[in-house]
Amino acid sequence: MLDTPHASDAARLQRVRGRAHVVMGARGLKDLYQQGSAKAMLPKVHSAVPEVVFLNTSGGLTAGDRLEYRLEVEANGALIGTTQTAERAYASVAGGADAEVSVSLHAGAGARLDWLPQETILFETARLTRRTTAQIAGDARFLFSEMVVLGRAAMGETIETLHLSDRREIHRAGRLEFIEPLEIDAGLLALRDNPALLAGARAIATVGLFAPGAEALADLVKPIQHEGVTAGVSGWNGKLVIRAMAPDGYPLRRYVAQVLKTIRQADLPRVWQM
C-alpha cells in the first residue's frame, strides 16, 4: 500500500519543468526552442497570419512546477499565440511552493501580436503565480485575453482555499502602459458575494487591445452581451480594456470569443473551436 505524500516529501516529488519560445520574422519562422514539458506547435492555417500553440504535456500544474513561454514577432510581422487547451492548476501539497508560469511577449515596429490563451481552471488548494510581460513598439498592435475559472460548476465544485497571484504588465516603446495585479486567496473567497469583489462570480476575464486608435473600437464592443455575463468596456489613449465576470466558465468563454472576433474581424484560432 502506498503512503500519501506529506509536506516533508514535497522536495522529492517530480516537478514539471518546461521552456518554449518562438521568434517569428516578417517572412516566417526564425527560431523555435522547446524543453521539458513545454511544447510549441505551428499548425497549418488557412490565414496569412501564422499561429503558435503552446502545450504543457504534463496535463496540469501543481506545487513547485515551472513553465516559461516566450513569443516574439519582429518588425512588420504578425503572429497569433494561444494554448492547446485550458491550463489546470491542481491541488498542492500542504506547505508546498507555488506553481510558477512566466509569459514573455515582444512585438517589434509595425508588428501585430495576439496572445489568446484558453482559460486557466483553478482547483481547491491550488497555488499559482503567473507573470505576463509584453514589450511592444510604439506602433505595434497587441491584443491579449486572460480567463480564470474557479472550479468546475458542472462538477458541483465550490473553491474555498487557493492562492493565485496573477500579474500583467504591458510596456509600449519602453514606457509602462498597463499593469494589472490580481490576488485571490481564501480571505477573498470567503467574501465572494461582495459586489465590490467577485459578486458571486466563479469566472473572470480581461481582454485588452493596445494599438494606435484602439479606443475607437469601444463602441463596437459595448453592445455585445451574453446571458449571465457582466462586463465593462473602457477605451482611451490607444487602449481598449474589457473586464467581464460570469457564474461559470462556459458563458464567459462565449462572451470573450465574441469580443475577440469583433476586435479582430477574424475567426479565433482553431484550437478555440474544438
XYZ file of N, CA and C in Angstrom:
822
model
N 0.845 -1.190 0.000
C 0.000 0.000 0.000
C 0.880 1.239 0.000
N 0.588 2.186 -0.870
C 1.408 3.386 -0.986
C 1.037 4.386 0.080
N 2.053 5.073 0.622
C 1.818 6.126 1.602
C 1.429 7.409 0.890
N 0.557 8.204 1.518
C 0.203 9.519 0.999
C 1.366 10.480 1.234
N 1.794 11.277 0.234
C 2.913 12.199 0.411
C 2.599 13.244 1.475
N 3.578 13.558 2.291
C 3.466 14.617 3.283
C 4.275 15.815 2.830
N 4.129 16.955 3.543
C 4.858 18.170 3.184
C 6.351 17.929 3.158
N 6.841 17.053 4.083
C 8.282 16.788 4.148
C 8.781 16.055 2.915
N 7.844 15.421 2.176
C 8.234 14.691 0.969
C 8.215 15.552 -0.281
N 7.737 16.819 -0.145
C 7.485 17.655 -1.330
C 8.718 17.812 -2.195
N 9.887 17.960 -1.563
C 11.117 18.201 -2.324
C 11.487 17.002 -3.187
N 10.988 15.776 -2.813
C 11.377 14.577 -3.552
C 10.426 14.257 -4.690
N 9.265 14.916 -4.714
C 8.300 14.644 -5.763
C 8.770 15.232 -7.095
N 8.475 14.530 -8.181
C 8.867 15.012 -9.503
C 8.115 16.293 -9.837
N 8.838 17.271 -10.395
C 8.244 18.557 -10.727
C 8.294 18.802 -12.226
N 7.319 19.570 -12.696
C 7.276 19.947 -14.107
C 8.273 21.074 -14.359
N 9.059 20.928 -15.399
C 9.950 21.988 -15.855
C 9.779 22.111 -17.362
N 9.537 23.315 -17.844
C 9.356 23.467 -19.280
C 9.643 24.871 -19.752
N 10.284 24.991 -20.911
C 10.542 26.283 -21.545
C 10.300 26.142 -23.040
N 9.603 27.105 -23.602
C 9.390 27.113 -25.051
C 9.372 28.547 -25.542
N 10.052 28.803 -26.658
C 9.970 30.143 -27.241
C 9.985 30.069 -28.767
N 9.327 31.056 -29.352
C 9.215 31.149 -30.804
C 9.499 32.584 -31.214
N 10.317 32.747 -32.254
C 10.577 34.058 -32.842
C 10.112 34.019 -34.295
N 9.223 34.950 -34.641
C 8.675 34.999 -35.992
C 9.087 36.300 -36.666
N 9.671 36.195 -37.842
C 10.017 37.368 -38.617
C 8.919 37.715 -39.598
N 9.103 38.788 -40.346
C 8.094 39.208 -41.316
C 7.911 38.170 -42.422
N 8.936 37.333 -42.640
C 8.872 36.338 -43.715
C 8.746 34.910 -43.202
N 8.533 34.740 -41.916
C 8.339 33.386 -41.401
C 9.150 33.105 -40.153
N 9.162 31.851 -39.771
C 9.801 31.411 -38.537
C 11.306 31.650 -38.549
N 11.824 32.227 -37.462
C 13.257 32.471 -37.338
C 13.890 31.624 -36.250
N 13.112 31.274 -35.216
C 13.697 30.472 -34.138
C 12.581 29.759 -33.378
N 12.854 28.522 -32.985
C 11.933 27.754 -32.161
C 12.750 26.923 -31.189
N 12.398 26.997 -29.921
C 13.107 26.236 -28.886
C 12.076 25.665 -27.931
N 12.264 24.410 -27.537
C 11.377 23.819 -26.541
C 12.157 22.831 -25.681
N 11.781 22.788 -24.414
C 12.492 21.964 -23.446
C 11.505 21.452 -22.407
N 11.677 20.216 -22.001
C 10.837 19.657 -20.955
C 9.392 19.523 -21.390
N 8.480 19.858 -20.494
C 7.055 19.645 -20.757
C 6.418 20.752 -21.585
N 7.163 21.814 -21.898
C 6.616 22.917 -22.689
C 6.897 22.678 -24.179
N 5.848 22.664 -24.968
C 5.974 22.451 -26.405
C 5.348 23.619 -27.153
N 5.888 23.891 -28.332
C 5.349 24.940 -29.206
C 5.080 24.331 -30.574
N 3.813 24.372 -30.983
C 3.414 23.783 -32.264
C 2.990 24.884 -33.217
N 3.284 24.703 -34.494
C 2.880 25.645 -35.528
C 1.976 24.920 -36.519
N 0.684 24.884 -36.254
C -0.232 24.158 -37.138
C -0.389 24.850 -38.484
N -0.794 24.079 -39.486
C -1.119 24.667 -40.776
C -2.418 25.449 -40.650
N -2.428 26.657 -41.160
C -3.625 27.502 -41.083
C -3.913 28.079 -42.457
N -5.184 28.405 -42.689
C -5.572 28.995 -43.965
C -5.317 30.493 -43.987
N -5.216 31.098 -42.803
C -4.963 32.530 -42.712
C -3.513 32.842 -43.089
N -3.283 34.083 -43.482
C -1.918 34.524 -43.777
C -1.116 34.744 -42.508
N -1.794 34.793 -41.360
C -1.116 35.030 -40.087
C -0.828 33.690 -39.408
N 0.439 33.382 -39.141
C 0.769 32.100 -38.512
C 0.291 32.041 -37.063
N 0.097 30.801 -36.591
C -0.310 30.572 -35.204
C 0.738 29.727 -34.486
N 0.942 30.040 -33.222
C 1.768 29.213 -32.340
C 0.873 28.700 -31.223
N 0.869 27.388 -31.033
C 0.048 26.774 -29.987
C 0.981 26.177 -28.939
N 0.953 26.723 -27.734
C 1.765 26.193 -26.649
C 1.007 25.072 -25.940
N 1.767 24.084 -25.474
C 1.185 22.922 -24.814
C 2.046 22.518 -23.625
N 1.400 22.277 -22.496
C 2.054 21.713 -21.317
C 1.734 20.225 -21.294
N 2.698 19.389 -21.657
C 2.434 17.958 -21.799
C 2.230 17.254 -20.471
N 2.468 17.922 -19.355
C 2.261 17.291 -18.048
C 0.780 17.180 -17.707
N -0.073 17.937 -18.416
C -1.503 17.874 -18.173
C -2.013 18.794 -17.093
N -1.133 19.542 -16.444
C -1.578 20.469 -15.408
C -0.413 20.903 -14.547
N -0.699 21.790 -13.602
C 0.330 22.361 -12.745
C 0.011 22.102 -11.279
N 1.056 21.882 -10.492
C 0.895 21.784 -9.056
C 2.147 22.351 -8.388
N 2.234 22.224 -7.067
C 3.258 22.930 -6.292
C 4.665 22.701 -6.831
N 5.391 23.802 -7.038
C 6.782 23.725 -7.435
C 7.030 23.587 -8.924
N 5.985 23.462 -9.746
C 6.167 23.358 -11.194
C 6.593 24.708 -11.775
N 7.324 24.671 -12.896
C 7.813 25.893 -13.535
C 7.622 25.783 -15.049
N 6.931 26.769 -15.623
C 6.764 26.846 -17.071
C 7.158 28.243 -17.546
N 7.840 28.301 -18.697
C 8.194 29.583 -19.308
C 7.828 29.551 -20.784
N 7.040 30.547 -21.213
C 6.708 30.713 -22.622
C 7.224 32.074 -23.078
N 7.809 32.106 -24.267
C 8.272 33.369 -24.831
C 7.855 33.418 -26.296
N 7.276 34.551 -26.687
C 6.777 34.723 -28.047
C 7.248 36.076 -28.555
N 7.878 36.075 -29.725
C 8.382 37.329 -30.289
C 8.040 37.414 -31.771
N 7.527 38.568 -32.178
C 7.292 38.825 -33.587
C 8.084 40.077 -33.949
N 8.922 39.939 -34.961
C 9.816 41.029 -35.325
C 9.089 42.086 -36.158
N 9.811 43.146 -36.516
C 9.228 44.297 -37.212
C 8.404 43.868 -38.426
N 7.181 44.419 -38.502
C 6.260 44.221 -39.625
C 5.727 42.794 -39.760
N 5.983 41.967 -38.752
C 5.446 40.616 -38.769
C 4.095 40.543 -38.078
N 3.473 39.360 -38.149
C 2.187 39.129 -37.491
C 2.178 37.716 -36.932
N 1.573 37.555 -35.766
C 1.604 36.258 -35.100
C 0.450 36.155 -34.110
N -0.117 34.946 -34.010
C -1.140 34.645 -33.020
C -0.595 33.559 -32.105
N -0.653 33.781 -30.805
C -0.235 32.783 -29.830
C -1.419 32.335 -29.001
N -1.499 31.032 -28.723
C -2.583 30.508 -27.912
C -2.097 29.248 -27.197
N -3.005 28.566 -26.509
C -2.689 27.305 -25.848
C -3.637 26.233 -26.368
N -3.170 24.973 -26.336
C -3.951 23.904 -26.951
C -5.261 23.661 -26.209
N -5.248 23.859 -24.908
C -6.438 23.618 -24.106
C -6.374 24.485 -22.861
N -7.379 24.363 -22.009
C -7.344 25.097 -20.745
C -6.187 24.592 -19.894
N -5.495 25.522 -19.234
C -4.462 25.134 -18.259
C -5.144 24.859 -16.929
N -4.688 23.830 -16.229
C -5.282 23.460 -14.951
C -4.241 23.541 -13.846
N -4.617 24.217 -12.760
C -3.763 24.279 -11.578
C -4.423 23.418 -10.515
N -3.768 22.286 -10.184
C -4.357 21.301 -9.289
C -3.978 21.558 -7.833
N -4.559 20.747 -6.952
C -4.276 20.846 -5.525
C -2.779 20.718 -5.275
N -2.280 21.511 -4.340
C -0.869 21.483 -3.981
C -0.683 20.796 -2.634
N 0.465 20.169 -2.483
C 0.817 19.558 -1.204
C 0.873 20.648 -0.142
N 0.347 20.383 1.035
C 0.354 21.369 2.115
C 1.764 21.878 2.366
N 1.918 23.185 2.379
C 3.230 23.780 2.602
C 4.109 23.830 1.369
N 3.590 23.381 0.226
C 4.383 23.376 -0.995
C 4.507 24.753 -1.608
N 5.486 24.890 -2.508
C 5.689 26.163 -3.201
C 4.626 26.335 -4.282
N 4.461 27.576 -4.736
C 3.538 27.847 -5.830
C 4.044 27.224 -7.126
N 3.120 26.819 -7.985
C 3.470 26.602 -9.382
C 3.716 27.975 -10.002
N 4.673 28.069 -10.905
C 5.027 29.361 -11.495
C 4.985 29.280 -13.019
N 4.325 30.277 -13.617
C 4.260 30.389 -15.070
C 4.725 31.789 -15.459
N 5.673 31.849 -16.379
C 6.190 33.120 -16.872
C 5.927 33.212 -18.368
N 5.292 34.311 -18.785
C 4.990 34.533 -20.206
C 5.629 35.850 -20.629
N 6.495 35.796 -21.632
C 7.199 36.981 -22.126
C 6.834 37.189 -23.593
N 6.307 38.387 -23.906
C 5.801 38.682 -25.242
C 6.484 39.916 -25.803
N 6.828 39.891 -27.100
C 7.542 41.010 -27.723
C 6.976 41.247 -29.121
N 6.729 42.516 -29.438
C 6.244 42.886 -30.779
C 7.057 44.067 -31.281
N 7.704 43.894 -32.438
C 8.551 44.940 -32.993
C 7.756 46.014 -33.727
N 8.478 46.937 -34.330
C 7.848 48.075 -35.021
C 6.899 47.591 -36.111
N 5.686 48.118 -36.102
C 4.704 47.769 -37.115
C 4.187 46.348 -37.034
N 4.530 45.627 -35.967
C 4.134 44.221 -35.845
C 2.743 44.095 -35.230
N 2.187 42.900 -35.389
C 0.875 42.583 -34.819
C 0.991 41.276 -34.051
N 0.657 41.306 -32.778
C 0.750 40.125 -31.929
C -0.541 39.955 -31.142
N -1.154 38.769 -31.265
C -2.332 38.408 -30.491
C -1.949 37.284 -29.534
N -2.132 37.518 -28.233
C -1.878 36.480 -27.224
C -3.232 36.072 -26.656
N -3.704 34.870 -27.047
C -5.072 34.448 -26.757
C -5.091 33.055 -26.131
N -4.523 32.892 -24.941
C -4.559 31.583 -24.295
C -5.982 31.209 -23.894
N -6.240 29.904 -23.821
C -7.524 29.467 -23.301
C -7.519 29.595 -21.771
N -8.647 29.339 -21.163
C -8.823 29.665 -19.750
C -7.913 28.854 -18.831
N -7.686 29.404 -17.632
C -6.982 28.702 -16.560
C -8.017 28.281 -15.524
N -8.065 26.975 -15.214
C -9.012 26.453 -14.238
C -8.253 26.146 -12.947
N -8.717 26.720 -11.854
C -8.078 26.532 -10.555
C -8.890 25.574 -9.698
N -8.209 24.606 -9.104
C -8.854 23.623 -8.248
C -8.609 23.961 -6.772
N -9.360 23.313 -5.889
C -9.223 23.529 -4.452
C -7.769 23.324 -4.007
N -7.275 24.258 -3.214
C -5.911 24.327 -2.634
C -4.822 24.551 -3.691
N -5.194 24.909 -4.905
C -4.182 25.233 -5.919
C -3.368 26.449 -5.488
N -2.125 26.475 -5.918
C -1.250 27.628 -5.678
C -0.540 27.948 -6.993
N -0.792 29.150 -7.515
C -0.243 29.517 -8.822
C 0.203 30.967 -8.815
N 1.434 31.183 -9.266
C 1.956 32.523 -9.509
C 2.249 32.641 -10.999
N 1.636 33.617 -11.642
C 1.836 33.806 -13.082
C 2.212 35.255 -13.356
N 3.196 35.438 -14.234
C 3.632 36.765 -14.621
C 3.647 36.849 -16.144
N 2.913 37.811 -16.691
C 2.865 38.031 -18.136
C 3.365 39.428 -18.425
N 4.413 39.525 -19.242
C 5.009 40.814 -19.570
C 5.081 40.973 -21.083
N 4.571 42.094 -21.581
C 4.619 42.382 -23.014
C 5.442 43.637 -23.256
N 6.352 43.561 -24.203
C 7.157 44.701 -24.647
C 6.798 44.944 -26.104
N 6.162 46.096 -26.392
C 5.716 46.350 -27.762
C 6.242 47.700 -28.253
N 6.476 47.769 -29.545
C 6.912 49.032 -30.154
C 5.765 50.036 -30.156
N 6.098 51.291 -30.349
C 5.097 52.346 -30.277
C 3.971 52.202 -31.281
N 4.249 51.647 -32.464
C 3.207 51.495 -33.483
C 2.753 50.048 -33.647
N 3.148 49.175 -32.722
C 2.719 47.775 -32.789
C 1.268 47.645 -32.341
N 0.644 46.544 -32.728
C -0.733 46.232 -32.314
C -0.681 44.969 -31.469
N -1.121 45.067 -30.230
C -1.057 43.936 -29.303
C -2.433 43.692 -28.697
N -2.899 42.458 -28.820
C -4.189 42.056 -28.270
C -3.966 40.872 -27.340
N -4.604 40.899 -26.169
C -4.490 39.757 -25.267
C -5.838 39.466 -24.623
N -5.990 38.230 -24.159
C -7.130 37.863 -23.322
C -6.633 36.920 -22.237
N -7.297 36.955 -21.095
C -6.941 36.056 -19.988
C -8.220 35.725 -19.239
N -8.493 34.423 -19.057
C -9.677 33.975 -18.334
C -9.265 33.069 -17.180
N -9.899 33.260 -16.031
C -9.644 32.443 -14.844
C -10.970 31.876 -14.371
N -11.002 30.557 -14.139
C -12.223 29.878 -13.688
C -11.938 29.202 -12.355
N -12.757 29.496 -11.347
C -12.583 28.955 -10.004
C -13.409 27.683 -9.847
N -12.823 26.559 -10.220
C -13.522 25.293 -10.114
C -14.499 25.049 -11.239
N -15.069 23.845 -11.252
C -15.964 23.430 -12.327
C -17.401 23.371 -11.789
N -18.223 24.276 -12.288
C -19.602 24.339 -11.808
C -20.351 23.041 -12.102
N -20.088 22.426 -13.251
C -20.790 21.202 -13.635
C -20.496 20.046 -12.686
N -19.349 20.119 -11.981
C -18.979 19.079 -11.023
C -19.388 19.443 -9.602
N -20.085 20.565 -9.457
C -20.525 20.989 -8.135
C -19.410 21.502 -7.241
N -18.312 21.929 -7.830
C -17.160 22.376 -7.037
C -17.342 23.818 -6.561
N -17.082 24.032 -5.291
C -17.016 25.374 -4.729
C -15.646 25.532 -4.085
N -14.848 26.431 -4.635
C -13.480 26.602 -4.156
C -13.477 27.463 -2.898
N -12.867 26.949 -1.842
C -12.786 27.674 -0.579
C -11.380 28.167 -0.276
N -10.378 27.414 -0.727
C -8.991 27.739 -0.397
C -8.098 27.581 -1.621
N -7.423 28.636 -1.990
C -6.383 28.579 -3.016
C -5.578 29.866 -2.932
N -4.525 29.933 -3.719
C -3.773 31.187 -3.819
C -3.392 31.411 -5.271
N -3.859 32.523 -5.820
C -3.499 32.934 -7.177
C -2.890 34.320 -7.119
N -1.702 34.443 -7.692
C -1.065 35.744 -7.892
C -0.813 35.881 -9.391
N -1.555 36.764 -10.029
C -1.538 36.875 -11.489
C -1.264 38.337 -11.850
N -0.144 38.597 -12.495
C 0.266 39.974 -12.766
C 0.556 40.143 -14.249
N -0.026 41.181 -14.849
C 0.209 41.509 -16.248
C 0.806 42.901 -16.363
N 1.823 43.033 -17.203
C 2.438 44.339 -17.480
C 2.603 44.492 -18.983
N 2.275 45.681 -19.487
C 2.474 45.986 -20.907
C 3.280 47.268 -21.010
N 4.394 47.182 -21.712
C 5.275 48.335 -21.928
C 5.242 48.668 -23.408
N 4.945 49.914 -23.725
C 4.923 50.356 -25.112
C 6.032 51.381 -25.312
N 6.923 51.099 -26.279
C 8.071 51.974 -26.551
C 8.869 52.236 -25.269
N 9.003 51.188 -24.443
C 9.795 51.288 -23.222
C 9.083 51.930 -22.052
N 7.847 52.333 -22.231
C 7.101 53.020 -21.171
C 5.989 52.113 -20.658
N 5.838 52.034 -19.341
C 4.784 51.209 -18.766
C 3.420 51.783 -19.116
N 2.610 50.995 -19.854
C 1.295 51.444 -20.306
C 0.167 50.864 -19.472
N 0.370 49.669 -18.943
C -0.728 48.972 -18.292
C -0.167 47.985 -17.283
N -0.769 47.946 -16.108
C -0.381 46.966 -15.097
C -1.640 46.477 -14.402
N -1.770 45.174 -14.252
C -2.962 44.599 -13.633
C -2.541 43.457 -12.709
N -2.432 43.715 -11.411
C -2.151 42.642 -10.461
C -3.455 42.059 -9.913
N -3.529 40.749 -9.843
C -4.715 40.072 -9.319
C -4.273 39.088 -8.243
N -4.904 39.159 -7.089
C -4.628 38.236 -5.989
C -5.947 37.637 -5.519
N -6.011 36.322 -5.494
C -7.186 35.630 -4.957
C -6.707 34.629 -3.918
N -7.278 34.693 -2.718
C -6.933 33.749 -1.660
C -8.189 33.399 -0.872
N -8.014 32.637 0.196
C -9.154 32.179 0.981
C -9.943 33.344 1.562
N -9.244 34.411 1.957
C -9.918 35.565 2.521
C -10.873 36.209 1.528
N -10.416 36.363 0.277
C -11.296 36.939 -0.745
C -12.447 35.995 -1.066
N -12.159 34.681 -1.151
C -13.205 33.724 -1.477
C -14.300 33.700 -0.415
N -13.931 33.957 0.831
C -14.929 33.999 1.897
C -15.900 35.159 1.709
N -15.480 36.165 0.932
C -16.314 37.339 0.653
C -16.744 37.376 -0.809
N -16.806 36.234 -1.450
C -17.022 36.165 -2.904
C -18.320 36.836 -3.355
N -19.316 36.919 -2.470
C -20.589 37.519 -2.869
C -20.590 39.043 -2.761
N -19.524 39.610 -2.208
C -19.435 41.062 -2.092
C -19.409 41.681 -3.492
N -20.328 42.619 -3.786
C -20.373 43.214 -5.132
C -19.111 43.979 -5.505
N -18.293 44.357 -4.526
C -17.043 45.051 -4.822
C -15.909 44.076 -5.133
N -16.177 42.783 -4.963
C -15.154 41.762 -5.224
C -15.620 40.875 -6.387
N -15.962 39.611 -6.125
C -16.363 38.717 -7.206
C -17.854 38.777 -7.515
N -18.632 39.365 -6.629
C -20.084 39.454 -6.823
C -20.701 38.090 -7.145
N -20.151 37.047 -6.510
C -20.670 35.709 -6.716
C -20.156 34.996 -7.946
N -19.339 35.638 -8.749
C -18.829 35.023 -9.982
C -17.765 33.976 -9.677
N -17.679 32.966 -10.532
C -16.598 31.997 -10.416
C -15.700 32.014 -11.660
N -15.994 32.916 -12.609
C -15.169 33.029 -13.808
C -14.991 34.508 -14.144
N -13.745 34.914 -14.374
C -13.429 36.312 -14.661
C -12.493 36.388 -15.853
N -12.530 37.533 -16.554
C -11.698 37.685 -17.746
C -11.300 39.136 -17.941
N -10.134 39.314 -18.557
C -9.684 40.623 -19.028
C -9.267 40.477 -20.483
N -9.720 41.396 -21.318
C -9.292 41.477 -22.718
C -8.737 42.876 -22.935
N -7.595 42.982 -23.591
C -7.006 44.290 -23.835
C -6.438 44.421 -25.233
N -6.674 45.567 -25.861
C -6.085 45.888 -27.157
C -5.259 47.155 -26.990
N -4.002 47.092 -27.406
C -3.091 48.227 -27.312
C -2.549 48.511 -28.701
N -3.041 49.593 -29.278
C -2.686 49.956 -30.650
C -3.143 51.376 -30.907
N -2.485 52.089 -31.814
C -2.977 53.422 -32.165
C -4.441 53.364 -32.597
N -5.292 54.154 -31.957
C -6.705 54.187 -32.294
C -7.546 53.079 -31.691
N -6.983 52.296 -30.771
C -7.731 51.173 -30.189
C -9.000 51.618 -29.491
N -8.978 52.802 -28.910
C -10.138 53.283 -28.152
C -11.399 53.408 -29.016
N -11.216 53.584 -30.322
C -12.363 53.760 -31.218
C -13.223 52.505 -31.317
N -12.680 51.342 -30.935
C -13.435 50.098 -31.023
C -14.377 49.887 -29.848
N -14.298 50.747 -28.839
C -15.156 50.592 -27.664
C -16.629 50.562 -28.043
N -17.032 51.404 -28.995
C -18.436 51.474 -29.388
C -18.904 50.205 -30.099
N -17.976 49.437 -30.685
C -18.335 48.166 -31.302
C -18.495 47.063 -30.268
N -17.713 47.152 -29.201
C -17.694 46.089 -28.193
C -18.800 46.254 -27.148
N -19.123 47.486 -26.798
C -20.102 47.720 -25.731
C -21.452 47.042 -25.949
N -21.967 46.977 -27.176
C -23.280 46.335 -27.352
C -23.269 44.813 -27.175
N -22.082 44.185 -27.136
C -22.016 42.724 -27.037
C -22.493 42.284 -25.656
N -23.414 41.351 -25.637
C -23.948 40.830 -24.392
C -24.073 39.328 -24.471
N -24.029 38.699 -23.306
C -24.295 37.267 -23.223
C -24.956 36.999 -21.887
N -25.956 36.150 -21.896
C -26.722 35.875 -20.681
C -25.813 35.422 -19.536
N -25.964 36.078 -18.398
C -25.188 35.718 -17.216
C -23.862 36.428 -17.094
N -23.436 37.134 -18.123
C -22.134 37.803 -18.119
C -22.314 39.291 -17.823
N -21.518 39.768 -16.869
C -21.459 41.199 -16.570
C -20.121 41.723 -17.062
N -20.135 42.819 -17.811
C -18.893 43.308 -18.407
C -18.840 44.829 -18.400
N -17.611 45.349 -18.411
C -17.369 46.774 -18.544
C -16.328 47.019 -19.611
N -16.504 48.069 -20.394
C -15.618 48.380 -21.514
C -15.091 49.795 -21.373
N -13.763 49.954 -21.506
C -13.136 51.280 -21.437
C -12.194 51.454 -22.619
N -12.209 52.644 -23.225
C -11.285 52.942 -24.310
C -10.694 54.329 -24.136
N -9.353 54.427 -24.191
C -8.698 55.724 -24.022
C -7.245 55.623 -24.496
N -6.760 56.663 -25.118
C -5.333 56.819 -25.455
C -4.680 55.559 -26.040
N -5.271 55.023 -27.068
C -4.666 53.851 -27.714
C -4.849 52.559 -26.939
N -5.810 52.524 -26.027
C -6.056 51.334 -25.220
C -7.549 51.007 -25.207
N -7.850 49.721 -25.269
C -9.210 49.215 -25.119
C -9.144 48.067 -24.124
N -9.871 48.179 -23.011
C -9.826 47.157 -21.962
C -11.248 46.722 -21.635
N -11.455 45.411 -21.636
C -12.758 44.833 -21.298
C -12.552 43.897 -20.114
N -13.361 44.067 -19.076
C -13.334 43.150 -17.930
C -14.725 42.536 -17.797
N -14.766 41.227 -17.558
C -16.048 40.531 -17.520
C -16.033 39.449 -16.454
N -17.226 39.089 -15.968
C -17.353 38.010 -14.995
C -18.655 37.271 -15.236
N -18.685 35.995 -14.788
C -19.860 35.159 -15.008
C -19.914 34.082 -13.931
N -21.087 33.456 -13.757
C -21.203 32.406 -12.745
C -20.529 31.098 -13.129
N -20.080 30.973 -14.374
C -19.418 29.757 -14.839
C -18.524 30.102 -16.022
N -17.611 29.193 -16.335
C -16.666 29.459 -17.400
C -17.259 29.446 -18.785
N -18.301 28.624 -19.023
C -18.829 28.483 -20.386
C -19.422 29.774 -20.937
N -20.340 30.453 -20.219
C -20.864 31.706 -20.784
C -19.788 32.776 -20.914
N -18.820 32.777 -20.008
C -17.743 33.764 -20.106
C -16.901 33.507 -21.348
N -16.593 32.257 -21.606
C -15.801 31.913 -22.787
C -16.511 32.342 -24.065
N -17.834 32.134 -24.125
C -18.585 32.523 -25.320
C -18.588 34.044 -25.485
N -18.713 34.759 -24.378
C -18.668 36.223 -24.453
C -17.300 36.697 -24.940
N -16.249 36.163 -24.332
C -14.896 36.576 -24.726
C -14.643 36.244 -26.192
N -15.089 35.091 -26.646
C -14.910 34.717 -28.055
C -15.580 35.725 -28.975
N -16.773 36.168 -28.618
C -17.480 37.142 -29.455
C -16.763 38.488 -29.449
N -16.251 38.891 -28.295
C -15.491 40.139 -28.206
C -14.244 40.069 -29.087
N -13.519 38.962 -28.996
C -12.286 38.819 -29.775
C -12.570 38.797 -31.278
N -13.633 38.136 -31.679
C -13.991 38.125 -33.101
C -14.324 39.529 -33.598
N -14.994 40.306 -32.748
C -15.355 41.670 -33.133
C -14.115 42.546 -33.254
N -13.206 42.425 -32.321
C -11.981 43.232 -32.355
C -11.100 42.826 -33.526
N -10.944 41.523 -33.726
C -10.017 41.021 -34.729
C -10.610 41.026 -36.135
N -11.957 41.004 -36.221
C -12.630 40.858 -37.515
C -12.113 39.612 -38.229
N -11.977 38.545 -37.437
C -11.480 37.270 -37.966
C -11.844 36.174 -36.976
N -11.826 34.927 -37.451
C -12.114 33.800 -36.580
C -11.001 33.619 -35.549
N -11.337 32.948 -34.476
C -10.356 32.633 -33.442
C -9.481 31.471 -33.886
N -8.339 31.274 -33.217
C -7.504 30.109 -33.545
C -8.324 28.818 -33.502
N -7.951 27.864 -34.311
C -8.763 26.663 -34.476
C -8.915 25.900 -33.157
N -7.891 25.921 -32.293
C -7.997 25.166 -31.040
C -9.120 25.698 -30.154
N -9.493 26.969 -30.325
C -10.617 27.512 -29.582
C -11.941 26.916 -30.043
N -11.975 26.394 -31.250
C -13.231 25.939 -31.827
C -13.445 24.438 -31.650
N -12.513 23.764 -30.981
C -12.630 22.324 -30.797
C -13.440 22.002 -29.552
